[in-house]
One Martini backbone bead per residue (centre of mass of N, CA, C, O) as a GRO file, in nm:
protein
  258
    1MET     BB    1  -3.381   1.150   0.751
    2LYS     BB    2  -3.217   1.066   1.028
    3GLN     BB    3  -2.997   1.248   1.243
    4TYR     BB    4  -2.653   1.207   1.393
    5LYS     BB    5  -2.458   1.455   1.492
    6GLU     BB    6  -2.399   1.371   1.779
    7GLN     BB    7  -2.263   1.071   1.678
    8ALA     BB    8  -2.055   1.171   1.514
    9ARG     BB    9  -1.800   0.944   1.392
   10VAL     BB   10  -1.430   0.847   1.310
   11THR     BB   11  -1.282   0.556   1.188
   12LEU     BB   12  -0.940   0.490   1.112
   13VAL     BB   13  -0.846   0.206   0.932
   14GLY     BB   14  -0.597  -0.030   0.907
   15ALA     BB   15  -0.604  -0.323   0.701
   16GLY     BB   16  -0.343  -0.373   0.569
   17PRO     BB   17  -0.189  -0.558   0.319
   18GLY     BB   18  -0.468  -0.793   0.281
   19SER     BB   19  -0.524  -0.979   0.465
   20SER     BB   20  -0.771  -0.994   0.675
   21ASP     BB   21  -0.594  -1.131   0.946
   22LEU     BB   22  -0.398  -0.839   0.963
   23VAL     BB   23  -0.555  -0.697   1.127
   24THR     BB   24  -0.618  -0.554   1.398
   25VAL     BB   25  -0.798  -0.579   1.697
   26ARG     BB   26  -0.896  -0.258   1.705
   27GLY     BB   27  -1.017  -0.264   1.406
   28LEU     BB   28  -1.222  -0.501   1.462
   29ARG     BB   29  -1.392  -0.352   1.684
   30ALA     BB   30  -1.468  -0.115   1.521
   31LEU     BB   31  -1.618  -0.265   1.277
   32LYS     BB   32  -1.840  -0.388   1.462
   33ARG     BB   33  -1.922  -0.069   1.541
   34ALA     BB   34  -2.048   0.014   1.299
   35ASP     BB   35  -2.266   0.202   1.079
   36VAL     BB   36  -2.054   0.251   0.854
   37VAL     BB   37  -1.842   0.165   0.523
   38LEU     BB   38  -1.535   0.292   0.392
   39TYR     BB   39  -1.364   0.151   0.112
   40ASP     BB   40  -1.100   0.017  -0.047
   41ALA     BB   41  -0.924  -0.154  -0.294
   42LEU     BB   42  -0.714  -0.292  -0.054
   43THR     BB   43  -0.927  -0.472   0.037
   44ASP     BB   44  -1.042  -0.749   0.188
   45ALA     BB   45  -1.357  -0.868   0.135
   46ASP     BB   46  -1.379  -1.030   0.401
   47LEU     BB   47  -1.358  -0.807   0.616
   48LEU     BB   48  -1.677  -0.709   0.570
   49THR     BB   49  -1.797  -0.951   0.752
   50GLU     BB   50  -1.734  -0.807   1.052
   51ALA     BB   51  -1.956  -0.637   0.991
   52PRO     BB   52  -2.265  -0.556   0.992
   53ARG     BB   53  -2.491  -0.667   0.791
   54HIS     BB   54  -2.689  -0.387   0.748
   55ILE     BB   55  -2.489  -0.216   0.681
   56PRO     BB   56  -2.338  -0.001   0.503
   57LYS     BB   57  -2.111  -0.053   0.212
   58ILE     BB   58  -1.860   0.160   0.066
   59TYR     BB   59  -1.699   0.229  -0.242
   60VAL     BB   60  -1.386   0.435  -0.257
   61GLY     BB   61  -1.162   0.370  -0.463
   62LYS     BB   62  -0.833   0.339  -0.592
   63ARG     BB   63  -0.753   0.247  -0.939
   64CYS     BB   64  -0.585   0.171  -1.199
   65GLY     BB   65  -0.803   0.152  -1.473
   66LYS     BB   66  -1.035   0.257  -1.277
   67HIS     BB   67  -1.290   0.362  -1.102
   68SER     BB   68  -1.236   0.670  -0.947
   69PHE     BB   69  -1.207   0.859  -0.629
   70GLY     BB   70  -1.161   1.138  -0.518
   71GLN     BB   71  -1.078   1.278  -0.247
   72ASP     BB   72  -1.291   1.486  -0.210
   73LYS     BB   73  -1.523   1.287  -0.224
   74ILE     BB   74  -1.437   1.131   0.013
   75ASN     BB   75  -1.451   1.335   0.237
   76ALA     BB   76  -1.774   1.405   0.185
   77LEU     BB   77  -1.860   1.102   0.235
   78ILE     BB   78  -1.776   1.091   0.545
   79VAL     BB   79  -1.936   1.320   0.665
   80GLU     BB   80  -2.233   1.265   0.536
   81ASN     BB   81  -2.225   0.954   0.694
   82ALA     BB   82  -2.187   1.076   0.984
   83PHE     BB   83  -2.459   1.239   0.987
   84ARG     BB   84  -2.644   0.992   0.892
   85TYR     BB   85  -2.528   0.722   1.094
   86GLY     BB   86  -2.246   0.810   1.260
   87HIS     BB   87  -2.023   0.553   1.243
   88VAL     BB   88  -1.730   0.571   1.080
   89VAL     BB   89  -1.550   0.321   0.884
   90ARG     BB   90  -1.229   0.368   0.754
   91LEU     BB   91  -1.079   0.161   0.495
   92LYS     BB   92  -0.720   0.125   0.482
   93GLY     BB   93  -0.470   0.024   0.344
   94GLY     BB   94  -0.251  -0.063   0.567
   95ASP     BB   95  -0.156   0.238   0.637
   96PRO     BB   96  -0.296   0.571   0.661
   97PHE     BB   97   0.023   0.700   0.676
   98VAL     BB   98   0.119   0.549   0.437
   99PHE     BB   99   0.022   0.694   0.145
  100GLY     BB  100  -0.308   0.749   0.226
  101ARG     BB  101  -0.415   1.037   0.308
  102GLY     BB  102  -0.528   1.025   0.621
  103MET     BB  103  -0.491   1.328   0.719
  104GLU     BB  104  -0.704   1.458   0.519
  105GLU     BB  105  -0.941   1.318   0.650
  106VAL     BB  106  -0.910   1.413   0.930
  107GLU     BB  107  -0.919   1.722   0.895
  108TYR     BB  108  -1.198   1.730   0.747
  109ALA     BB  109  -1.374   1.605   0.974
  110GLU     BB  110  -1.275   1.813   1.201
  111SER     BB  111  -1.391   2.083   1.059
  112PHE     BB  112  -1.695   1.962   1.149
  113GLY     BB  113  -1.655   1.830   1.450
  114ILE     BB  114  -1.546   1.553   1.403
  115PRO     BB  115  -1.455   1.283   1.538
  116VAL     BB  116  -1.102   1.116   1.541
  117GLU     BB  117  -1.009   0.762   1.506
  118VAL     BB  118  -0.702   0.595   1.502
  119VAL     BB  119  -0.589   0.287   1.336
  120PRO     BB  120  -0.315   0.129   1.293
  121GLY     BB  121  -0.147  -0.046   1.050
  122VAL     BB  122   0.005  -0.280   0.846
  123SER     BB  123   0.243  -0.231   0.670
  124SER     BB  124   0.341  -0.322   0.348
  125ALA     BB  125   0.646  -0.223   0.347
  126ILE     BB  126   0.706  -0.476   0.566
  127SER     BB  127   0.527  -0.735   0.527
  128VAL     BB  128   0.563  -0.826   0.253
  129PRO     BB  129   0.863  -0.889   0.235
  130ALA     BB  130   0.817  -1.097   0.477
  131SER     BB  131   0.624  -1.297   0.318
  132GLN     BB  132   0.925  -1.348   0.145
  133GLY     BB  133   1.177  -1.354   0.332
  134ILE     BB  134   1.232  -1.037   0.344
  135SER     BB  135   1.468  -0.834   0.506
  136ILE     BB  136   1.528  -0.502   0.511
  137THR     BB  137   1.687  -0.577   0.769
  138LYS     BB  138   2.073  -0.651   0.819
  139ARG     BB  139   2.317  -0.761   0.968
  140GLY     BB  140   2.582  -0.654   0.744
  141MET     BB  141   2.383  -0.523   0.496
  142SER     BB  142   2.119  -0.354   0.656
  143ASN     BB  143   2.047  -0.062   0.863
  144SER     BB  144   1.833   0.065   0.646
  145PHE     BB  145   1.533   0.227   0.521
  146TRP     BB  146   1.334   0.302   0.245
  147VAL     BB  147   1.011   0.482   0.189
  148LEU     BB  148   0.852   0.505  -0.147
  149THR     BB  149   0.684   0.697  -0.391
  150ALA     BB  150   0.599   0.652  -0.755
  151THR     BB  151   0.338   0.870  -0.667
  152THR     BB  152   0.290   1.187  -0.757
  153LYS     BB  153   0.144   1.491  -0.779
  154GLU     BB  154   0.336   1.555  -1.058
  155GLY     BB  155   0.419   1.238  -1.178
  156GLY     BB  156   0.686   1.185  -1.085
  157LEU     BB  157   0.972   1.134  -0.945
  158SER     BB  158   1.114   1.171  -0.689
  159ARG     BB  159   1.412   1.304  -0.559
  160ASP     BB  160   1.456   1.087  -0.331
  161PHE     BB  161   1.578   0.866  -0.504
  162GLN     BB  162   1.878   0.987  -0.521
  163TRP     BB  163   1.930   0.961  -0.204
  164ALA     BB  164   1.866   0.673  -0.179
  165ALA     BB  165   2.045   0.521  -0.372
  166GLN     BB  166   2.319   0.663  -0.240
  167SER     BB  167   2.267   0.445  -0.043
  168SER     BB  168   2.272   0.145   0.171
  169ALA     BB  169   1.981   0.107   0.148
  170THR     BB  170   1.698  -0.026   0.150
  171LEU     BB  171   1.434  -0.015  -0.116
  172VAL     BB  172   1.085   0.089  -0.069
  173ILE     BB  173   0.810   0.069  -0.348
  174LEU     BB  174   0.546   0.216  -0.409
  175MET     BB  175   0.350   0.259  -0.676
  176GLY     BB  176   0.558   0.130  -0.941
  177VAL     BB  177   0.520  -0.084  -1.143
  178ARG     BB  178   0.478   0.095  -1.423
  179LYS     BB  179   0.781   0.225  -1.325
  180LEU     BB  180   1.027   0.013  -1.328
  181VAL     BB  181   1.219   0.101  -1.537
  182ASP     BB  182   1.270   0.391  -1.431
  183ILE     BB  183   1.347   0.324  -1.159
  184ALA     BB  184   1.624   0.141  -1.241
  185LYS     BB  185   1.736   0.371  -1.386
  186GLU     BB  186   1.776   0.566  -1.149
  187ILE     BB  187   1.927   0.374  -0.959
  188GLY     BB  188   2.158   0.293  -1.149
  189ARG     BB  189   2.324   0.565  -1.136
  190TYR     BB  190   2.433   0.459  -0.831
  191ARG     BB  191   2.422   0.149  -0.888
  192GLU     BB  192   2.432  -0.161  -0.952
  193GLY     BB  193   2.306  -0.388  -1.205
  194TYR     BB  194   2.326  -0.630  -0.975
  195THR     BB  195   2.109  -0.547  -0.822
  196PRO     BB  196   1.875  -0.649  -0.626
  197LEU     BB  197   1.543  -0.745  -0.722
  198ALA     BB  198   1.178  -0.709  -0.613
  199ILE     BB  199   0.835  -0.819  -0.708
  200VAL     BB  200   0.515  -0.780  -0.520
  201GLN     BB  201   0.195  -0.929  -0.551
  202ASN     BB  202  -0.045  -0.980  -0.359
  203GLY     BB  203   0.009  -0.946  -0.066
  204THR     BB  204  -0.086  -1.218   0.165
  205LEU     BB  205  -0.205  -1.367  -0.065
  206PRO     BB  206  -0.291  -1.650  -0.236
  207ASN     BB  207  -0.193  -1.479  -0.517
  208GLU     BB  208   0.107  -1.441  -0.452
  209ASN     BB  209   0.360  -1.272  -0.604
  210CYS     BB  210   0.726  -1.323  -0.717
  211ILE     BB  211   0.993  -1.127  -0.865
  212THR     BB  212   1.324  -1.187  -0.952
  213GLY     BB  213   1.650  -0.991  -0.972
  214THR     BB  214   1.774  -0.705  -1.139
  215LEU     BB  215   1.821  -0.397  -1.265
  216ASN     BB  216   1.906  -0.537  -1.549
  217ASP     BB  217   1.588  -0.687  -1.553
  218ALA     BB  218   1.351  -0.476  -1.570
  219VAL     BB  219   1.224  -0.528  -1.857
  220HIS     BB  220   1.166  -0.840  -1.815
  221MET     BB  221   1.008  -0.817  -1.543
  222SER     BB  222   0.766  -0.630  -1.662
  223SER     BB  223   0.678  -0.861  -1.873
  224GLU     BB  224   0.554  -1.030  -1.604
  225LEU     BB  225   0.349  -0.835  -1.519
  226ASP     BB  226   0.071  -0.705  -1.372
  227LEU     BB  227  -0.042  -0.380  -1.422
  228SER     BB  228  -0.331  -0.366  -1.279
  229CYS     BB  229  -0.142  -0.443  -1.027
  230PRO     BB  230  -0.036  -0.386  -0.716
  231GLY     BB  231   0.277  -0.327  -0.561
  232ILE     BB  232   0.622  -0.410  -0.458
  233ILE     BB  233   0.942  -0.280  -0.439
  234ILE     BB  234   1.277  -0.435  -0.400
  235VAL     BB  235   1.595  -0.300  -0.304
  236GLY     BB  236   1.887  -0.524  -0.242
  237ASP     BB  237   2.079  -0.744  -0.074
  238VAL     BB  238   1.826  -0.899   0.072
  239VAL     BB  239   1.703  -1.037  -0.181
  240ALA     BB  240   1.914  -1.272  -0.205
  241ASP     BB  241   1.746  -1.445   0.012
  242HIS     BB  242   1.565  -1.548  -0.169
  243PRO     BB  243   1.474  -1.852  -0.266
  244SER     BB  244   1.471  -1.761  -0.602
  245PHE     BB  245   1.694  -1.600  -0.690
  246PHE     BB  246   1.915  -1.775  -0.817
  247GLU     BB  247   1.724  -1.960  -0.981
  248ASP     BB  248   1.640  -1.727  -1.169
  249ALA     BB  249   1.930  -1.617  -1.251
  250ILE     BB  250   1.981  -1.919  -1.413
  251GLN     BB  251   1.719  -1.896  -1.587
  252ARG     BB  252   1.800  -1.635  -1.742
  253VAL     BB  253   2.062  -1.730  -1.858
  254VAL     BB  254   1.977  -1.977  -2.007
  255GLY     BB  255   1.778  -1.814  -2.195
  256MET     BB  256   2.005  -1.632  -2.336
  257GLU     BB  257   2.164  -1.885  -2.456
  258LEU     BB  258   1.913  -2.002  -2.632
   0.00000   0.00000   0.00000
């Protein structure tokens, strides 16, 4: 196999929150010039059709409950394919630097002398709530927001949850669907049980689904979720602006009375 060491390069592309048409123009241009694509589990498959038809497209995703590639293996594949084919486009869901371990991939490739360009992506932390009509900041209601991950290296919730929950900010939590009840319990130590809560799964895709309620409803809401599917949790008064928030609340009360 001919080697392309002199041409080896990597473009780390944020694929956006889900829908293939939310990738940036710069990211799309990089994809069209790829010699090989390494893509993760959060990428809309339609986006791969934008890459040259004849080039290799290699799945290296990580998804709970399914076969996953460890980060060390992904790093090695990036370098191996850069030397083998030339221009590697690494597609990562959302923005690669928002809990995407993108910097680890940059540093590893650069340690082999491979130049890396980063193309920022539309972060799901902001765009997915927006797709449901939830503005994570709103004058007079929420002046700031926290973006947290529920999946830490140690396996538990980050200590940042206690600081975030004590603030008046909107909380946006990624990779936390399976821990919804624990998350609501932790936040409930500092906020009222009637604090609005929303969970959005398959954000920006045709099968997008949103469930609204309050911290007190977390157990019931968890039973309605597809735990095999990632999602975004939003906590704060801004969730009350969601069109179905009060309708869902009324139906839940009626159901309890019945």
